[in-house]
């Protein structure tokens, strides 16, 4: 089945220790998104790629970076995680239409 | 800016009908989405409205009034598994971006 895959599902890191979250898709969608979602809050868009074009939201901290080496994969790098970065990180994709398909998310814990 | 409002929490009884409202004020409008999100899981797509009126899909229906900046999600014959958060999201332009509301946590009781 075509899908959006995120690994790992749960990630624990230490304060200040770089961490990378990964997302892959088999939908062949040209747009990929990274959202941060904290408990009981709406998903907050961090950035997105339209093909290889990177688009950063204005209020996304510099601590967050992203890479998209090819159509299928997209990575979220957190250079120096703080306690406030503990959240669920959602990857989503979309094609020609607006509907976004979400992966299962990675729950990040910062110790 | 973009502003999307929906109630924070609702409670309903198994077998009943519940309506979750969403109002929006956005710089543009290119469609409104409803997503369901169970605790600790990813949002899953429920419905999409771009024209005024009602879209029905099984037990779930979604209504849109663009002139009023208003939508609702109607859930019929509620089941315990419908306990989840329901997210209203608006696409403000022809691109693929979505702006999400804070979500409505629905609790279905026996």
CSV table of C-alpha atoms in Angstrom, one decimal:
chain,number,residue,atom,x,y,z
A,1,UNK,CA,0.0,0.0,0.0
A,2,UNK,CA,1.2,3.5,-0.8
A,3,UNK,CA,2.0,5.3,2.4
A,4,UNK,CA,4.1,7.7,4.5
A,5,UNK,CA,6.6,6.1,6.8
A,6,UNK,CA,8.3,7.8,9.7
A,7,UNK,CA,11.2,6.3,11.7
A,8,UNK,CA,11.6,6.0,14.5
A,9,UNK,CA,8.2,6.2,16.1
A,10,UNK,CA,9.7,7.1,19.4
A,11,UNK,CA,13.0,9.0,19.8
A,12,UNK,CA,14.7,9.9,23.1
A,13,UNK,CA,17.6,12.3,23.0
A,14,UNK,CA,19.6,14.4,25.5
A,15,UNK,CA,19.5,18.1,25.9
A,16,UNK,CA,21.8,19.6,23.2
A,17,UNK,CA,22.5,16.3,21.4
A,18,UNK,CA,21.7,16.5,17.7
A,19,UNK,CA,18.9,14.2,16.4
A,20,UNK,CA,17.6,13.3,13.0
A,21,UNK,CA,14.1,12.2,12.2
A,22,UNK,CA,13.3,10.5,8.9
A,23,UNK,CA,10.3,10.3,6.6
A,24,UNK,CA,9.8,8.3,3.4
A,25,UNK,CA,6.9,8.0,1.1
A,26,UNK,CA,5.8,5.6,-1.6
A,27,UNK,CA,3.1,8.0,-3.0
A,28,UNK,CA,5.4,9.8,-5.3
A,29,UNK,CA,4.1,13.1,-4.1
A,30,UNK,CA,6.0,16.2,-5.0
A,31,UNK,CA,5.4,18.1,-1.7
A,32,UNK,CA,6.6,17.0,1.7
A,33,UNK,CA,6.0,18.8,5.0
A,34,UNK,CA,7.2,18.7,8.5
A,35,UNK,CA,4.9,19.7,11.4
A,36,UNK,CA,5.5,20.0,15.1
A,37,UNK,CA,2.6,19.1,17.3
A,38,UNK,CA,2.6,19.6,21.1
A,39,UNK,CA,0.0,18.1,23.3
A,40,UNK,CA,-3.5,19.3,22.7
A,41,UNK,CA,-2.4,21.8,20.1
A,42,UNK,CA,-2.7,22.0,16.4
A,43,UNK,CA,0.0,20.8,14.1
A,44,UNK,CA,2.4,23.7,13.4
A,45,UNK,CA,4.1,23.8,10.0
A,46,UNK,CA,7.9,24.0,10.3
A,47,UNK,CA,8.8,23.8,6.6
A,48,UNK,CA,8.0,22.1,3.3
A,49,UNK,CA,9.6,21.1,0.1
A,50,UNK,CA,8.0,21.5,-3.3
A,51,UNK,CA,10.1,19.1,-5.2
A,52,UNK,CA,13.6,20.3,-4.3
A,53,UNK,CA,12.5,23.9,-3.4
A,54,UNK,CA,12.8,24.4,0.3
A,55,UNK,CA,10.3,26.7,2.0
A,56,UNK,CA,10.9,27.7,5.6
A,57,UNK,CA,8.1,29.1,7.8
A,58,UNK,CA,9.1,32.5,9.2
A,59,UNK,CA,8.8,31.5,12.8
A,60,UNK,CA,10.7,28.2,12.5
A,61,UNK,CA,13.7,28.3,14.8
A,62,UNK,CA,17.2,28.0,13.2
A,63,UNK,CA,17.7,25.0,15.4
A,64,UNK,CA,15.5,23.1,12.9
A,65,UNK,CA,16.9,22.1,9.5
A,66,UNK,CA,15.7,19.8,6.8
A,67,UNK,CA,17.0,17.8,3.9
A,68,UNK,CA,15.3,16.1,1.0
A,69,UNK,CA,17.9,14.1,-1.0
A,70,UNK,CA,15.3,12.6,-3.4
A,71,UNK,CA,11.5,12.5,-4.0
A,72,UNK,CA,11.0,9.7,-1.5
A,73,UNK,CA,12.9,10.8,1.6
A,74,UNK,CA,12.9,13.9,3.8
A,75,UNK,CA,14.8,14.4,7.1
A,76,UNK,CA,14.3,16.7,10.0
A,77,UNK,CA,17.5,17.7,11.8
A,78,UNK,CA,17.4,19.3,15.3
A,79,UNK,CA,20.8,20.6,15.9
A,80,UNK,CA,20.6,21.3,19.6
A,81,UNK,CA,17.3,20.0,21.1
A,82,UNK,CA,16.0,21.9,24.1
A,83,UNK,CA,13.3,20.7,26.5
A,84,UNK,CA,10.8,22.8,24.6
A,85,UNK,CA,11.4,20.8,21.4
A,86,UNK,CA,9.8,17.7,23.0
A,87,UNK,CA,6.8,17.1,20.8
A,88,UNK,CA,5.2,14.9,18.1
A,89,UNK,CA,6.8,15.5,14.7
A,90,UNK,CA,4.5,14.7,11.8
A,91,UNK,CA,5.6,14.3,8.2
A,92,UNK,CA,3.0,14.7,5.5
A,93,UNK,CA,2.9,14.6,1.7
A,94,UNK,CA,0.6,16.0,-1.0
A,95,UNK,CA,0.4,15.7,-4.8
A,96,UNK,CA,-1.6,17.8,-7.2
A,97,UNK,CA,-4.5,18.3,-4.8
A,98,UNK,CA,-4.5,19.9,-1.4
A,99,UNK,CA,-5.2,16.8,0.6
A,100,UNK,CA,-2.2,16.0,2.8
A,101,UNK,CA,-1.4,12.4,3.8
A,102,UNK,CA,0.3,12.1,7.2
A,103,UNK,CA,2.8,9.6,8.5
A,104,UNK,CA,2.3,8.1,12.0
A,105,UNK,CA,4.6,10.6,13.6
A,106,UNK,CA,7.7,10.5,15.7
A,107,UNK,CA,7.4,11.4,19.4
A,108,UNK,CA,10.5,13.1,20.6
A,109,UNK,CA,11.5,13.1,24.2
A,110,UNK,CA,14.3,15.4,25.4
A,111,UNK,CA,16.0,14.5,28.7
B,1,UNK,CA,-3.2,36.5,9.3
B,2,UNK,CA,-5.0,33.2,9.5
B,3,UNK,CA,-7.5,32.4,12.3
B,4,UNK,CA,-9.4,29.2,12.7
B,5,UNK,CA,-11.6,28.6,15.7
B,6,UNK,CA,-13.3,25.5,17.0
B,7,UNK,CA,-14.4,24.3,20.4
B,8,UNK,CA,-11.8,22.8,22.6
B,9,UNK,CA,-13.8,19.9,23.9
B,10,UNK,CA,-17.2,18.2,23.4
B,11,UNK,CA,-18.9,15.2,25.0
B,12,UNK,CA,-21.6,13.1,23.4
B,13,UNK,CA,-23.4,9.8,24.0
B,14,UNK,CA,-22.9,6.6,22.0
B,15,UNK,CA,-25.5,6.4,19.2
B,16,UNK,CA,-26.2,10.2,19.2
B,17,UNK,CA,-25.4,12.9,16.7
B,18,UNK,CA,-22.8,15.6,17.3
B,19,UNK,CA,-22.0,18.7,15.3
B,20,UNK,CA,-18.5,20.2,15.6
B,21,UNK,CA,-18.3,23.8,14.4
B,22,UNK,CA,-15.4,25.7,12.8
B,23,UNK,CA,-15.1,29.3,11.9
B,24,UNK,CA,-12.3,30.7,9.9
B,25,UNK,CA,-10.8,34.1,8.8
B,26,UNK,CA,-8.1,33.6,6.3
B,27,UNK,CA,-6.4,35.8,3.7
B,28,UNK,CA,-7.9,33.6,1.0
B,29,UNK,CA,-9.8,30.4,0.6
B,30,UNK,CA,-9.1,27.3,-1.5
B,31,UNK,CA,-10.8,24.6,0.5
B,32,UNK,CA,-11.5,23.4,4.0
B,33,UNK,CA,-10.5,20.0,5.4
B,34,UNK,CA,-11.5,17.9,8.4
B,35,UNK,CA,-9.1,15.5,9.9
B,36,UNK,CA,-9.6,12.9,12.7
B,37,UNK,CA,-6.7,12.3,15.1
B,38,UNK,CA,-6.7,9.7,17.8
B,39,UNK,CA,-4.4,10.3,20.7
B,40,UNK,CA,-0.7,9.7,19.8
B,41,UNK,CA,-1.5,9.0,16.2
B,42,UNK,CA,-1.3,10.9,12.9
B,43,UNK,CA,-4.3,12.9,11.6
B,44,UNK,CA,-6.3,11.0,9.0
B,45,UNK,CA,-8.4,12.7,6.3
B,46,UNK,CA,-12.1,12.8,6.7
B,47,UNK,CA,-13.5,15.4,4.2
B,48,UNK,CA,-12.9,18.3,1.9
B,49,UNK,CA,-15.2,21.1,1.0
B,50,UNK,CA,-14.5,23.9,-1.5
B,51,UNK,CA,-18.0,24.7,-2.6
B,52,UNK,CA,-21.0,25.7,-0.3
B,53,UNK,CA,-23.2,22.9,0.8
B,54,UNK,CA,-23.1,19.5,2.5
B,55,UNK,CA,-20.8,16.6,1.6
B,56,UNK,CA,-21.9,13.3,3.0
B,57,UNK,CA,-19.7,10.3,3.5
B,58,UNK,CA,-21.2,7.5,5.5
B,59,UNK,CA,-21.8,8.5,9.1
B,60,UNK,CA,-19.8,11.7,8.6
B,61,UNK,CA,-21.0,14.8,6.8
B,62,UNK,CA,-19.3,18.2,6.4
B,63,UNK,CA,-20.9,21.5,5.6
B,64,UNK,CA,-19.4,24.7,4.3
B,65,UNK,CA,-20.6,28.3,4.0
B,66,UNK,CA,-17.9,30.5,2.4
B,67,UNK,CA,-19.8,33.7,2.9
B,68,UNK,CA,-20.0,33.1,6.6
B,69,UNK,CA,-16.5,31.6,7.0
B,70,UNK,CA,-18.2,28.6,8.6
B,71,UNK,CA,-18.1,24.8,8.5
B,72,UNK,CA,-19.3,22.0,10.6
B,73,UNK,CA,-18.6,18.3,10.8
B,74,UNK,CA,-21.6,16.1,11.6
B,75,UNK,CA,-21.1,12.7,13.1
B,76,UNK,CA,-24.1,10.4,13.3
B,77,UNK,CA,-24.7,7.1,15.2
B,78,UNK,CA,-21.7,7.9,17.4
B,79,UNK,CA,-19.5,5.0,18.3
B,80,UNK,CA,-16.9,4.8,21.1
B,81,UNK,CA,-14.1,4.7,18.5
B,82,UNK,CA,-15.2,8.1,17.4
B,83,UNK,CA,-13.6,9.5,20.5
B,84,UNK,CA,-10.7,11.6,19.1
B,85,UNK,CA,-9.6,15.1,18.2
B,86,UNK,CA,-11.2,16.6,15.1
B,87,UNK,CA,-9.0,19.2,13.3
B,88,UNK,CA,-10.4,21.8,11.0
B,89,UNK,CA,-7.9,23.0,8.4
B,90,UNK,CA,-8.1,25.7,5.7
B,91,UNK,CA,-6.1,26.0,2.6
B,92,UNK,CA,-5.8,29.8,2.1
B,93,UNK,CA,-4.5,29.8,-1.4
B,94,UNK,CA,-4.0,27.7,-4.5
B,95,UNK,CA,-0.8,26.1,-3.1
B,96,UNK,CA,-0.8,23.1,-0.8
B,97,UNK,CA,-0.5,24.8,2.6
B,98,UNK,CA,-2.9,24.1,5.4
B,99,UNK,CA,-3.6,26.2,8.5
B,100,UNK,CA,-5.0,24.1,11.3
B,101,UNK,CA,-7.4,25.0,14.0
B,102,UNK,CA,-6.6,23.9,17.5
B,103,UNK,CA,-8.8,20.8,17.3
B,104,UNK,CA,-11.9,19.7,19.1
B,105,UNK,CA,-11.5,16.8,21.5
B,106,UNK,CA,-14.6,14.6,21.3
B,107,UNK,CA,-15.4,12.2,24.1
B,108,UNK,CA,-18.1,9.6,23.4
B,109,UNK,CA,-19.7,8.1,26.5
B,110,UNK,CA,-21.7,4.9,26.8
